[in-house]
Structures are given as C-alpha cells and as structure tokens.
mmCIF file of C-alpha atoms in Angstrom:
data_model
loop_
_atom_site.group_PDB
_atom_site.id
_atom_site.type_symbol
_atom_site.label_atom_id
_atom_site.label_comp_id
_atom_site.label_asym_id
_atom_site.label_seq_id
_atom_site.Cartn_x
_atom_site.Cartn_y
_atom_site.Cartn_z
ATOM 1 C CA UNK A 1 -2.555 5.517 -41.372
ATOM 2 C CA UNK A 2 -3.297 2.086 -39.433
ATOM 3 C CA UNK A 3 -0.581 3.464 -36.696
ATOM 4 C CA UNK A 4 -1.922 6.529 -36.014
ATOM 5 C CA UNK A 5 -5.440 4.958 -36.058
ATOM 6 C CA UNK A 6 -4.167 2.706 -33.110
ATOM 7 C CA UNK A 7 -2.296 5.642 -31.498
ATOM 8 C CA UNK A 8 -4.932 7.793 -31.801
ATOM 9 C CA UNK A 9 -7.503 4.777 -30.164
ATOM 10 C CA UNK A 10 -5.234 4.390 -27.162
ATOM 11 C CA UNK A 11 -5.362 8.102 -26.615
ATOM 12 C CA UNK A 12 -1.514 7.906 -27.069
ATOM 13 C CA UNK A 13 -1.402 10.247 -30.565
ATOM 14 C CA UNK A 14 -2.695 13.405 -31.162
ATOM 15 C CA UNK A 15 -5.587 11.830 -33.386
ATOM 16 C CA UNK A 16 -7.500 13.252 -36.267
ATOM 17 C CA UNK A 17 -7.582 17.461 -37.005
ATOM 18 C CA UNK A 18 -4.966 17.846 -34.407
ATOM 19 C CA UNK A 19 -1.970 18.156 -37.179
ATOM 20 C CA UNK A 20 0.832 20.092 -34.550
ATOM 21 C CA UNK A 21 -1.273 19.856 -31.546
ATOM 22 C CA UNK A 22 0.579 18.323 -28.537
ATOM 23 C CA UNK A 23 -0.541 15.127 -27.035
ATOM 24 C CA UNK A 24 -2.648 16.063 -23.703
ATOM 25 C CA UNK A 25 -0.281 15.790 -20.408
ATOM 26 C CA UNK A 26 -2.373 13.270 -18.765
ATOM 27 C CA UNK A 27 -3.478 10.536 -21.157
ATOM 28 C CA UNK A 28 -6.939 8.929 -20.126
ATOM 29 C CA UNK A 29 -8.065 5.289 -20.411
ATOM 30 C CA UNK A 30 -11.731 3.995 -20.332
ATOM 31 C CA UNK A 31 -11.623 0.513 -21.735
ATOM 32 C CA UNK A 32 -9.697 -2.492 -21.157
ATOM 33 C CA UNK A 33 -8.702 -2.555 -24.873
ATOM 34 C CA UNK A 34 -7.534 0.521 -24.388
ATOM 35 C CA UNK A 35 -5.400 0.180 -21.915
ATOM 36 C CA UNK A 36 -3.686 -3.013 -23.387
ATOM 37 C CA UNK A 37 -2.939 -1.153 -26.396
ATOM 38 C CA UNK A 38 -1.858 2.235 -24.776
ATOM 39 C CA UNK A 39 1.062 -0.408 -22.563
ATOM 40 C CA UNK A 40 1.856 -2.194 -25.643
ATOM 41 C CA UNK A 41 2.610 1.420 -27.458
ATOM 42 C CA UNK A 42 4.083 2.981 -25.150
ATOM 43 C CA UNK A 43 6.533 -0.608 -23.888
ATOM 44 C CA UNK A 44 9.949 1.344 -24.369
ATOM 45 C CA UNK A 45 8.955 4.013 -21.529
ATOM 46 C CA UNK A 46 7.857 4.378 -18.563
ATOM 47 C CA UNK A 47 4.320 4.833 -18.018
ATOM 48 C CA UNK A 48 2.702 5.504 -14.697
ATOM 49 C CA UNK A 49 -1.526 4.880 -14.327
ATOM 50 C CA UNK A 50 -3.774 6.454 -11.944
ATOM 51 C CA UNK A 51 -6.434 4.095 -10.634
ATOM 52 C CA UNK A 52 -9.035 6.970 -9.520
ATOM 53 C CA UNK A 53 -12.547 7.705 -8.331
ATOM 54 C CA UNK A 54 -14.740 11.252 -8.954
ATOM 55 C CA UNK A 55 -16.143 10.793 -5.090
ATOM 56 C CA UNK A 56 -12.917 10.941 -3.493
ATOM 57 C CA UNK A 57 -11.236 14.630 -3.622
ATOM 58 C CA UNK A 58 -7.580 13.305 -2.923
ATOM 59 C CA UNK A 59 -7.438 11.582 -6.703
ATOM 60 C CA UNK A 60 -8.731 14.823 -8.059
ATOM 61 C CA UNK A 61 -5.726 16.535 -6.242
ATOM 62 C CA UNK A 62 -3.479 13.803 -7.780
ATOM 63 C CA UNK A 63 -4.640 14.191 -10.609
ATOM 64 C CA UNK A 64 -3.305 18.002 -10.770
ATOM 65 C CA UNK A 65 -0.033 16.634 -9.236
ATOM 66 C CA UNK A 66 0.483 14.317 -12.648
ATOM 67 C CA UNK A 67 -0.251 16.953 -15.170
ATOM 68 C CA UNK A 68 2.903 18.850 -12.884
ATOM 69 C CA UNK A 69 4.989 15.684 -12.994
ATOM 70 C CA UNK A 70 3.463 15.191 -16.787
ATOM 71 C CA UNK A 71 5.049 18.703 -17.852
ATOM 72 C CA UNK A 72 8.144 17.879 -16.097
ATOM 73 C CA UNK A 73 9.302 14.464 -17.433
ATOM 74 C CA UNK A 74 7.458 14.363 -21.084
ATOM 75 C CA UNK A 75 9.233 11.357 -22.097
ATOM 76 C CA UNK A 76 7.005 8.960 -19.202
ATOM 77 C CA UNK A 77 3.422 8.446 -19.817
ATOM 78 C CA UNK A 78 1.086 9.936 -16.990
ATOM 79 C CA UNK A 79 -2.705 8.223 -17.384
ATOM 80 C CA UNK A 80 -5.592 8.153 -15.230
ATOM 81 C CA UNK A 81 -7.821 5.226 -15.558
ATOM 82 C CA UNK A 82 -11.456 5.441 -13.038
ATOM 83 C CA UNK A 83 -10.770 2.224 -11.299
ATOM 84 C CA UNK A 84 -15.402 1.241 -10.876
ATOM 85 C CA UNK A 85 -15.301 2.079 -14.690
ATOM 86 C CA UNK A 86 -12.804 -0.647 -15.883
ATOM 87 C CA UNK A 87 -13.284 -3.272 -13.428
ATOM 88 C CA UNK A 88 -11.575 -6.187 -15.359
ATOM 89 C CA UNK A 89 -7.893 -3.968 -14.981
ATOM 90 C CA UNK A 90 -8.821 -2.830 -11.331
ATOM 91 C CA UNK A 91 -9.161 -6.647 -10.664
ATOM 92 C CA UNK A 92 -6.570 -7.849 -12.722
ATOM 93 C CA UNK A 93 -4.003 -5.539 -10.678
ATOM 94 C CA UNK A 94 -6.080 -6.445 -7.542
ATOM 95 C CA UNK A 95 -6.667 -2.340 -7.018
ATOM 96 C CA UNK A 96 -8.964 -2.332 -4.272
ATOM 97 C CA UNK A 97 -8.701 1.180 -2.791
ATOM 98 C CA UNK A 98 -8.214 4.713 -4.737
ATOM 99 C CA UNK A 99 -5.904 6.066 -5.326
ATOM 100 C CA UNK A 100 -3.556 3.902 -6.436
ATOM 101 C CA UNK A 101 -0.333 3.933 -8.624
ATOM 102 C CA UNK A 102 0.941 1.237 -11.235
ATOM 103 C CA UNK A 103 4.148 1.752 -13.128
ATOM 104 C CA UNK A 104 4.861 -0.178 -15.843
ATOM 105 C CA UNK A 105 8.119 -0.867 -17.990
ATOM 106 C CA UNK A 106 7.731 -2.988 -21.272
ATOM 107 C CA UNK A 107 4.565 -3.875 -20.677
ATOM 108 C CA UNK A 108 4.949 -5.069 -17.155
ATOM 109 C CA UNK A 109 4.022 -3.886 -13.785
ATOM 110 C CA UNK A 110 7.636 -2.779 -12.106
ATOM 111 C CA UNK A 111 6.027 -0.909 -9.020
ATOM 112 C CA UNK A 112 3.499 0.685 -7.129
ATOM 113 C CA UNK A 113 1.810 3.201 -4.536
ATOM 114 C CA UNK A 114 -1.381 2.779 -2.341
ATOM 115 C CA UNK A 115 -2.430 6.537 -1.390
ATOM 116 C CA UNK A 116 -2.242 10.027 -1.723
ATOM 117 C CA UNK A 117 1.494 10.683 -1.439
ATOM 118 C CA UNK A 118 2.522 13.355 -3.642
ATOM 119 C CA UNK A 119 6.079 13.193 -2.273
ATOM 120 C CA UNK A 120 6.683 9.626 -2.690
ATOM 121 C CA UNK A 121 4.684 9.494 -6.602
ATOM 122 C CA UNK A 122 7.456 12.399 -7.260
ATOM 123 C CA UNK A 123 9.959 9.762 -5.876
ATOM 124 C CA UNK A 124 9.277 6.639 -8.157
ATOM 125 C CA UNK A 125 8.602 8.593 -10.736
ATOM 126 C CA UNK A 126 12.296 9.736 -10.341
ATOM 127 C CA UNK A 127 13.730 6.635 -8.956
ATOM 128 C CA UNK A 128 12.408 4.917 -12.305
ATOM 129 C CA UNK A 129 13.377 7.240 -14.768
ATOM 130 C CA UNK A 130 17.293 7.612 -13.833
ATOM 131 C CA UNK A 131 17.454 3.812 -12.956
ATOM 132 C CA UNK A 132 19.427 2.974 -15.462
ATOM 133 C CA UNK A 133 21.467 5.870 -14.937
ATOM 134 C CA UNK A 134 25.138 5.186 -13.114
ATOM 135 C CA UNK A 135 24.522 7.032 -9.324
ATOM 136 C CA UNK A 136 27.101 10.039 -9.136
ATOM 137 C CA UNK A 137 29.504 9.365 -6.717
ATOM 138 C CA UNK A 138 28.403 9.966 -3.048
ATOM 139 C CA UNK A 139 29.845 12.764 -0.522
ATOM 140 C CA UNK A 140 31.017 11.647 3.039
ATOM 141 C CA UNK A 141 28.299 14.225 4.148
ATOM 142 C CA UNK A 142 25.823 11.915 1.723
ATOM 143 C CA UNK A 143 27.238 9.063 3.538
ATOM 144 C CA UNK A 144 26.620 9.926 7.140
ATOM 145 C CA UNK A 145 23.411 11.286 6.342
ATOM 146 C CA UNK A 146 22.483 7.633 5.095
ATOM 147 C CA UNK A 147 23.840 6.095 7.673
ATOM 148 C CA UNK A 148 22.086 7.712 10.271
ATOM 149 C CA UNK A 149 18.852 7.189 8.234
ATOM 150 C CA UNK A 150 19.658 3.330 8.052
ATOM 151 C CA UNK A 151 20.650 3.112 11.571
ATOM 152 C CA UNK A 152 16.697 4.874 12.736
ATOM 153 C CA UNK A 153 15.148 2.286 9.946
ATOM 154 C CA UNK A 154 17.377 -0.558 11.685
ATOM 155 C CA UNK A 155 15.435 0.177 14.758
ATOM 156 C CA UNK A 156 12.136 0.842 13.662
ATOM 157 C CA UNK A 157 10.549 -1.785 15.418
ATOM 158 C CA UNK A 158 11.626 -4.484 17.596
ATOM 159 C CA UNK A 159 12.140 -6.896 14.988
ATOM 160 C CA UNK A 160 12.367 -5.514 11.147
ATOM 161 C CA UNK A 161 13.046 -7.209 8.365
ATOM 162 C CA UNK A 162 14.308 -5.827 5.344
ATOM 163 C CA UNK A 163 12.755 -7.827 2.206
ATOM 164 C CA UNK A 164 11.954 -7.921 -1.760
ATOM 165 C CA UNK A 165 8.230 -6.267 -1.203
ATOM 166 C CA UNK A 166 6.057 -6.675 1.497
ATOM 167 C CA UNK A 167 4.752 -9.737 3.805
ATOM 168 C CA UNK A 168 1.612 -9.675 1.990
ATOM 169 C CA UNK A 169 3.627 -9.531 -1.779
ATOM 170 C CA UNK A 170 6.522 -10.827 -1.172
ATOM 171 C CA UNK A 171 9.121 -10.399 -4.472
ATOM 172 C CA UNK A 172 11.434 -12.805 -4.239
ATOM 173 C CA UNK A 173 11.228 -16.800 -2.996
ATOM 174 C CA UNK A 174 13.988 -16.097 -0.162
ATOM 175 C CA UNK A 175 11.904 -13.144 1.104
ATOM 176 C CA UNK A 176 8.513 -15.205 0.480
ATOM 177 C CA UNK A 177 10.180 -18.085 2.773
ATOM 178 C CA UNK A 178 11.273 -15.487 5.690
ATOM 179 C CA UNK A 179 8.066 -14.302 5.798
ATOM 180 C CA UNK A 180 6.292 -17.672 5.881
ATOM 181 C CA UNK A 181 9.164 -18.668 8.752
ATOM 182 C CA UNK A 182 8.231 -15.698 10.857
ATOM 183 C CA UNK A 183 4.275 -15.973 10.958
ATOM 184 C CA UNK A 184 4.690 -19.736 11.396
ATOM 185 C CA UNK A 185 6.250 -18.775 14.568
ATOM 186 C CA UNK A 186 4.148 -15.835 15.422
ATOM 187 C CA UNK A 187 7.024 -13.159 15.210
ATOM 188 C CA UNK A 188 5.767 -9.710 15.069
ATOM 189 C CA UNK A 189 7.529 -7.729 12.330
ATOM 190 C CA UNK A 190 7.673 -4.626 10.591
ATOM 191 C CA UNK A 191 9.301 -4.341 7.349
ATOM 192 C CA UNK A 192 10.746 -2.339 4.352
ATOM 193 C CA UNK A 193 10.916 -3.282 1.072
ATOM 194 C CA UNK A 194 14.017 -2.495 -0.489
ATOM 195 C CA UNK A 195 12.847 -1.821 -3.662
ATOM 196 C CA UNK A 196 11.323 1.194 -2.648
ATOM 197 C CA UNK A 197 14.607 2.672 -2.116
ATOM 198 C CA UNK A 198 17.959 2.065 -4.255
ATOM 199 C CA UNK A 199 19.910 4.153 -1.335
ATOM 200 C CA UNK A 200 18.872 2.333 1.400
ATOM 201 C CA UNK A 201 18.917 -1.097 -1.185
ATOM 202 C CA UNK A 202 22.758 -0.188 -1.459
ATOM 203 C CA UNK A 203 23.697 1.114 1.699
ATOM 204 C CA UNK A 204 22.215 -1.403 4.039
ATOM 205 C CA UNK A 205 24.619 -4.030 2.382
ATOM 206 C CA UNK A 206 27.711 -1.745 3.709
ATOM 207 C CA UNK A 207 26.235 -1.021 6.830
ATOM 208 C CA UNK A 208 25.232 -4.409 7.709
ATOM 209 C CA UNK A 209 28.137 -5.698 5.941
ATOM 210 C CA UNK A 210 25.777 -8.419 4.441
ATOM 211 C CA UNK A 211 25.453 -8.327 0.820
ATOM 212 C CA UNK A 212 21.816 -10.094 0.276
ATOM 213 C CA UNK A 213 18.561 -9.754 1.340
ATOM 214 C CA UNK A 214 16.406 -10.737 3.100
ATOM 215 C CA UNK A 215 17.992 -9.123 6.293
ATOM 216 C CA UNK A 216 16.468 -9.592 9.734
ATOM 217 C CA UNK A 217 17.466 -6.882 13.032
ATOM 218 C CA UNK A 218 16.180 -7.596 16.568
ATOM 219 C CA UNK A 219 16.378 -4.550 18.234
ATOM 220 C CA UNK A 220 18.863 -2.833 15.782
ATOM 221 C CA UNK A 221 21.194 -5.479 15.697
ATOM 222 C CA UNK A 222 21.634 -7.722 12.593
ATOM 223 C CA UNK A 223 20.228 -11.772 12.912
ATOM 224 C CA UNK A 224 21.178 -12.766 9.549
ATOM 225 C CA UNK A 225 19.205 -13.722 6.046
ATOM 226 C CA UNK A 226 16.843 -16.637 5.761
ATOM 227 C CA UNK A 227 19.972 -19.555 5.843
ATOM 228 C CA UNK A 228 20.459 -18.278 9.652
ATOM 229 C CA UNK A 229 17.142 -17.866 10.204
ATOM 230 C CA UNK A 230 16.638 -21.312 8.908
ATOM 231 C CA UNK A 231 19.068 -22.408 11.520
ATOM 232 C CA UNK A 232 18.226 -20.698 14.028
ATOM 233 C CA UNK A 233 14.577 -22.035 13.267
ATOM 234 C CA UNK A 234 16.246 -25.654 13.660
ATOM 235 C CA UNK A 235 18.171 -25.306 16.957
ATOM 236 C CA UNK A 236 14.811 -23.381 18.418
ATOM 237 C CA UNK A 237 16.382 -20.228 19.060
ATOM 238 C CA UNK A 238 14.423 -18.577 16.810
ATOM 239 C CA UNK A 239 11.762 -18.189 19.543
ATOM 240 C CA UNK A 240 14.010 -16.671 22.076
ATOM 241 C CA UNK A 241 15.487 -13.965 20.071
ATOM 242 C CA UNK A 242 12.397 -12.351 18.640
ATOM 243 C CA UNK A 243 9.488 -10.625 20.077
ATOM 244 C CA UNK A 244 6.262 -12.577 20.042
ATOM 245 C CA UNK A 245 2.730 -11.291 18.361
ATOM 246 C CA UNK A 246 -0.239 -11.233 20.928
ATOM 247 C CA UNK A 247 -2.519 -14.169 19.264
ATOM 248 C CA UNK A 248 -4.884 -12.557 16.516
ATOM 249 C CA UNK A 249 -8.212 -13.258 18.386
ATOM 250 C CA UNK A 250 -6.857 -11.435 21.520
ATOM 251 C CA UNK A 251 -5.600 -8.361 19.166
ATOM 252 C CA UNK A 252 -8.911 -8.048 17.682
ATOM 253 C CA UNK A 253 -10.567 -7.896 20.951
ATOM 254 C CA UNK A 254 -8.407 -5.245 21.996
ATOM 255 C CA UNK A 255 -8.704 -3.842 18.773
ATOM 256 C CA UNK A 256 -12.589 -3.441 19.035
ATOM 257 C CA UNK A 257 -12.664 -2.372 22.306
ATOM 258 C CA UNK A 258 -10.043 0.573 21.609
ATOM 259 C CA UNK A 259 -12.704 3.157 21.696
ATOM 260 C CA UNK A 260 -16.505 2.753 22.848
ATOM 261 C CA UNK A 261 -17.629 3.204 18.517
ATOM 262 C CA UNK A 262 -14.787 1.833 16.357
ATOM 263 C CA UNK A 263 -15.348 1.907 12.821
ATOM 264 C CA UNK A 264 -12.999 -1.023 10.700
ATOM 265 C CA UNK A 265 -12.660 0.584 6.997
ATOM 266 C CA UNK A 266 -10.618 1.246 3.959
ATOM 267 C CA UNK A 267 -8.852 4.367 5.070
ATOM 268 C CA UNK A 268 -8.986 6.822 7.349
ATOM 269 C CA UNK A 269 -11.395 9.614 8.911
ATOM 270 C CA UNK A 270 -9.630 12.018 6.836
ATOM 271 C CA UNK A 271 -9.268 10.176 3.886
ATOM 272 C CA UNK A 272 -11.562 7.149 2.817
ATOM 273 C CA UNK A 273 -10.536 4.626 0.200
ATOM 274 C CA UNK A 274 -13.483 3.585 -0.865
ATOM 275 C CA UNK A 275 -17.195 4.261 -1.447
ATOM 276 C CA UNK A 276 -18.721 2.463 1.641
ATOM 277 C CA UNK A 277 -15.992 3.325 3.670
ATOM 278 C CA UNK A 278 -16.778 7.048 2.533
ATOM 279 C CA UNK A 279 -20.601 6.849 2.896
ATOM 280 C CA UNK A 280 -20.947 5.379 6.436
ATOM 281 C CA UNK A 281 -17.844 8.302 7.510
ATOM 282 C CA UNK A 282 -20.758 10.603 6.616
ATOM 283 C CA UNK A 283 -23.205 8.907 8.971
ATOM 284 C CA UNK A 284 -21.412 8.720 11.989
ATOM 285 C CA UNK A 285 -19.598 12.610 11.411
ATOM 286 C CA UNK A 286 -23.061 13.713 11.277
ATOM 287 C CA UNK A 287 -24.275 12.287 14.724
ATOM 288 C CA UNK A 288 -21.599 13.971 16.823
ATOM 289 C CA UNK A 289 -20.815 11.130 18.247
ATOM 290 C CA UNK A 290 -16.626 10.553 19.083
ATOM 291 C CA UNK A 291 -15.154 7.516 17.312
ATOM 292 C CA UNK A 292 -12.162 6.173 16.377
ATOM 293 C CA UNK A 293 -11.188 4.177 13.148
ATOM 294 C CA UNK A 294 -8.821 1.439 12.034
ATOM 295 C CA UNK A 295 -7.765 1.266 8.052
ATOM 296 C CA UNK A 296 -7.820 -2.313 7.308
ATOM 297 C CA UNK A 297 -5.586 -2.056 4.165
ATOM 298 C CA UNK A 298 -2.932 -1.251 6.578
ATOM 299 C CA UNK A 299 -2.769 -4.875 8.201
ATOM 300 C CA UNK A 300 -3.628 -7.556 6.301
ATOM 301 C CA UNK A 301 -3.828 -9.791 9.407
ATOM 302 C CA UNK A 302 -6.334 -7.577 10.845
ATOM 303 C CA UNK A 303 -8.082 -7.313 7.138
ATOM 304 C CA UNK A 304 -8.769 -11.074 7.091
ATOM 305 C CA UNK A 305 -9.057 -12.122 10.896
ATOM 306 C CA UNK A 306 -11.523 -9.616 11.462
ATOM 307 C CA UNK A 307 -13.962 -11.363 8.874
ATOM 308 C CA UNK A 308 -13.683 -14.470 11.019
ATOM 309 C CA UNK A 309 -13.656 -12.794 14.147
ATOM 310 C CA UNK A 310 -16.906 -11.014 13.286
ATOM 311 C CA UNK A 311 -18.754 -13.565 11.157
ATOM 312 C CA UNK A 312 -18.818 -10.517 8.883
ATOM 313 C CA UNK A 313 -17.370 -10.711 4.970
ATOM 314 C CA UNK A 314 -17.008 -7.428 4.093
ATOM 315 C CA UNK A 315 -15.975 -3.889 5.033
ATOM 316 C CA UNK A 316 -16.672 -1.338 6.830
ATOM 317 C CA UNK A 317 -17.835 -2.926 9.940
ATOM 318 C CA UNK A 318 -18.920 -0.864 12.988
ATOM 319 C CA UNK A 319 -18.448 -1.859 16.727
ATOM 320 C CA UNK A 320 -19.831 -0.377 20.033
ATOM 321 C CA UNK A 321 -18.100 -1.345 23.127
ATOM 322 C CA UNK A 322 -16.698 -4.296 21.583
ATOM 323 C CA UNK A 323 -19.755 -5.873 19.990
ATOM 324 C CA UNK A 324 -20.452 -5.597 16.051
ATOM 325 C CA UNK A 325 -23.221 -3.238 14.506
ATOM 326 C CA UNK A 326 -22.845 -4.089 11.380
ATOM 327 C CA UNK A 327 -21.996 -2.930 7.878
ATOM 328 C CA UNK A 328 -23.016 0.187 5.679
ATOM 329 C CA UNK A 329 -26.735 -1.096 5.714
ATOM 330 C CA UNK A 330 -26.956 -1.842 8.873
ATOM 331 C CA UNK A 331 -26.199 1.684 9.796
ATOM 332 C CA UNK A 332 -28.348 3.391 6.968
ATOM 333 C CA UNK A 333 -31.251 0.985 8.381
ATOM 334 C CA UNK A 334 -30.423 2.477 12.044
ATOM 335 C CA UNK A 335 -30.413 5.767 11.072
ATOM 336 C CA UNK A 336 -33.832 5.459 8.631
ATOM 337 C CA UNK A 337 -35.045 4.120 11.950
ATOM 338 C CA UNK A 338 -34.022 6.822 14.780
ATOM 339 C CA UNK A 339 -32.096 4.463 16.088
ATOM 340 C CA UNK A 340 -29.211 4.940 15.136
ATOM 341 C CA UNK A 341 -28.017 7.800 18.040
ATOM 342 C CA UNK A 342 -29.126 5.060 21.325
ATOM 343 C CA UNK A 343 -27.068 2.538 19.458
ATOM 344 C CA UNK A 344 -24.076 4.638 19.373
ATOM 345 C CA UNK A 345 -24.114 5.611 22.920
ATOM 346 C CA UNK A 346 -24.668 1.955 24.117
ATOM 347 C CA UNK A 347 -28.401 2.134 25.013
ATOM 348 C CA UNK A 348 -29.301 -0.587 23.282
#
C-alpha cells in the first residue's frame, strides 16, 4: 500500500478508484517533492520533462506533440512541469526560457532541448531509447549520404569545432580547454556538439580519420584536437590559421545599430521565450512601427556583454538608433505617457 501511495503522489500510478485505468500519457508535476520522487521511480527509464508556460502557445502545441510521442513509446515517461510554478527545479536545471526539454536516465540529466522543435524532441526521444541498441549495419547509399552531410557541417563556418556540448556547457575537460584556448585568443567559432548526433559522433571519426574529439576545421579542412591546438597555441600559429572575432564592444555597436528600433530579448518576434520578452513584443507590434530583434539566448557573448555594454542587468532591452530605451518598464511608462510613438521614430 506504501508503494502505490508514493506512486500514486508522484503522479506515476494510477492512484486510488482507478483499479484498470491506464496511467495518463503525459504525467504532470507541481512540486519539487514531486518531481524528486517521480525521477527516483521512474530511474530504470527514460523520462523526458517539459519545462512550460500557459502564456506561450508553442508549449501548449508541445504539449499535444508529447501525448503523440507518449502513445508511441509507453515505456519513457513524458511530464510537463510549469517552469514559474516550481522555481527551485527551473533554477536548479538553470531553465531560463520555455520551452525547454530535460531527459533524464537513472536519475540524472543525460540531455536536453531549448525550443519548440518537434522534429528534433522526436529525435532524442529516439536517439535515447535505442541507445543501447547495436546500430544495424549501414548501406553505401547510408554512407554517402553521411558523408556529404559531414562534409556541409565541416564547412559550416569558417572555423567549427566539433566538441562534447556547447562553448557555454562544455561536457568534457578536453572540450572545456579548446574552448577556453579559442576565446583566449579571440577565435570566432561555431560548433556542434556531438552528442546530439551518434551518426555524425561516429562518422566524423572515419571521415576525419581522427578518432577523438574535440576536432577543430578551418575552412573545411581538419587542424587537429586540443594537443595540436595546444601546439599550435605555443609556436603562435594559432593566430594565423583562424579567423579572428571583431572585439565584443565593436559587435555590440553594430549590433544596436542594425536597425533604427532593435529590441535585445529571449526569443524571437515569432516566438518569445519569456514573459517580458512576450509583453513588450505586444507594445511595439501594436505601434506599427518596423523593428528588428536579436534572441540573446542564442549568443551568450552577446547575452552578457550587452549588460555591460548598456549598464543594463536584465532583458529585454530596447534601442533606437543605437542608444538604449530601456527595459519592459521603461516602455510601459512611454506608452502610459504618449510618448512612446516620438521615441520610436527618433524625435526625441
């Protein structure tokens, strides 16, 4: 009876007068408790959470596409967990846009997805379930097709490195150092974290014919991991081979002066990531006015600098011609005043 009782708690069980019933497809958290209990439960599958808000429409959608995924794979646990109503897991997993994707094996936190990407959710979900599955062997169709995929990756950008997450989470200590080497040196990178995908984890070591990551490409064309990057750091020829960033406080200027109104925000026009973001999109799409926007979650250099730049902590900020507005308040207080309209046009 004490099992079910904790089942039942962690909305994991069918609970009390539901002898037969089957366990809802999307499972729903609302305490912290809860949600502790539901991962310790539930520690030999996979589960996948849903960090989501009722004012943005995109998690709603989401929501629909993980009762699909829920009916197709019943053996992983779909849950949606409002990320403002549970504030110490939001934190804890440093969620700070909607919607957002966790998935967790025994207990821990094995992956995750910033966004409304039903493609990609369908992916991990996938990925993670047959991962300990042997791949079936792969066609020399398979083969070129991969190829050619890694070879467009390869030459994504100037200078791409290929890591254990990302530059602002790195996963491993080799990928953690590469990244600290390049930004010491003011390298601008892209990158792609290879644990996003197994076939391009796998085939990247044939076609580079380097069997450990990281791995940095100039212009297509493999450098090496971090030991000859390292070296390469040492004999100063680091600086030659890769493309330089344009200093931060010259970006941002650029960056401000993009369009005549630029709004700074989590998200974009068409789909805001947070609250604020969401609330001061509603101003400025009701003036008419033309403006352009810039999601800060995308650039965490930008994200940061932009603070400093501005002498502004938080987000959204709003800039005409180049010169900060303000936040959310600031605009509300512009608009309460009719004044709102001349600043966006520059007239005062």
């Amino acid at each position: 009876m004490a099992s079910g009782a904790a089942e039942a708690a962690a909305g994991v069980g069918p609970g009390p007068g539901s002898a037969g019933a089957e366990p809802p497809a999307l499972l729903e958290v609302t305490a912290t408790a809860q949600f502790e209990e539901l991962l310790r439960l539930r520690a030999r599958t996979l589960v996948v959470v849903h960090f989501w808000a009722p004012w943005a429409p995109q998690c709603a959608q989401m929501n629909n596409v993980m009762v699909e995924l829920a009916k197709e794979h019943p053996q992983v646990a779909f849950v949606k967990l409002e990320a403002e109503a549970v504030p110490e897991v939001s934190e804890k997993y440093e969620i700070s846009c909607v919607p957002t994707f966790l998935f967790f094996k025994n207990a821990q936190k094995v992956d995750r997805l910033d966004g409304a990407h039903a493609p990609e959710l369908t992916r991990k979900v996938e990925r993670h379930i047959s991962s300990s599955v042997p791949p079936r062997a792969t066609t020399e169709r398979t083969k070129e097709d991969l190829n050619s995929r890694l070879k467009k990756l390869t030459n994504a950008a100037p200078c791409m490195l290929f890591m254990k997450g990302s530059p602002q989470e790195p996963r491993c200590g080799f990928s953690k150092q590469m990244v600290e080497i390049l930004n010491k040196h003011n390298i601008q990178f892209s990158s792609f974290d290879i644990f996003s995908d197994e076939d391009v984890r796998q085939g990247l070591k044939t076609f580079s014919n380097w069997p450990t990551y990281p791995q940095l490409y100039v212009s297509g064309e493999l450098i090496g991991g971090l030991d000859i990057v390292k070296e390469l750091e040492a004999s100063k020829e680091l600086d030659t081979i890769c493309p330089k960033a344009p200093k931060l406080e010259e970006r941002l200027k650029v960056l401000t002066n993009k369009a005549s109104v630029m709004l700074f925000m989590k998200g974009s026009k068409q789909m805001a990531k947070c609250g604020f973001s969401k609330q001061i999109l509603e101003i400025l799409n009701n003036t008419g006015i033309d403006f352009e926007t810039f999601d800060i979650l995308e650039d965490e250099e930008v994200r940061q600098g932009l603070k400093v730049y501005s002498n502004w902590p938080t987000y959204p900020q709003l800039y005409v011609k180049g010169e900060l507005v303000g936040g959310l308040d600031i605009v509300k207080e512009l608009k309460e005043n009719g004044e709102l309209l001349p600043v966006l046009r520059g007239e005062n």
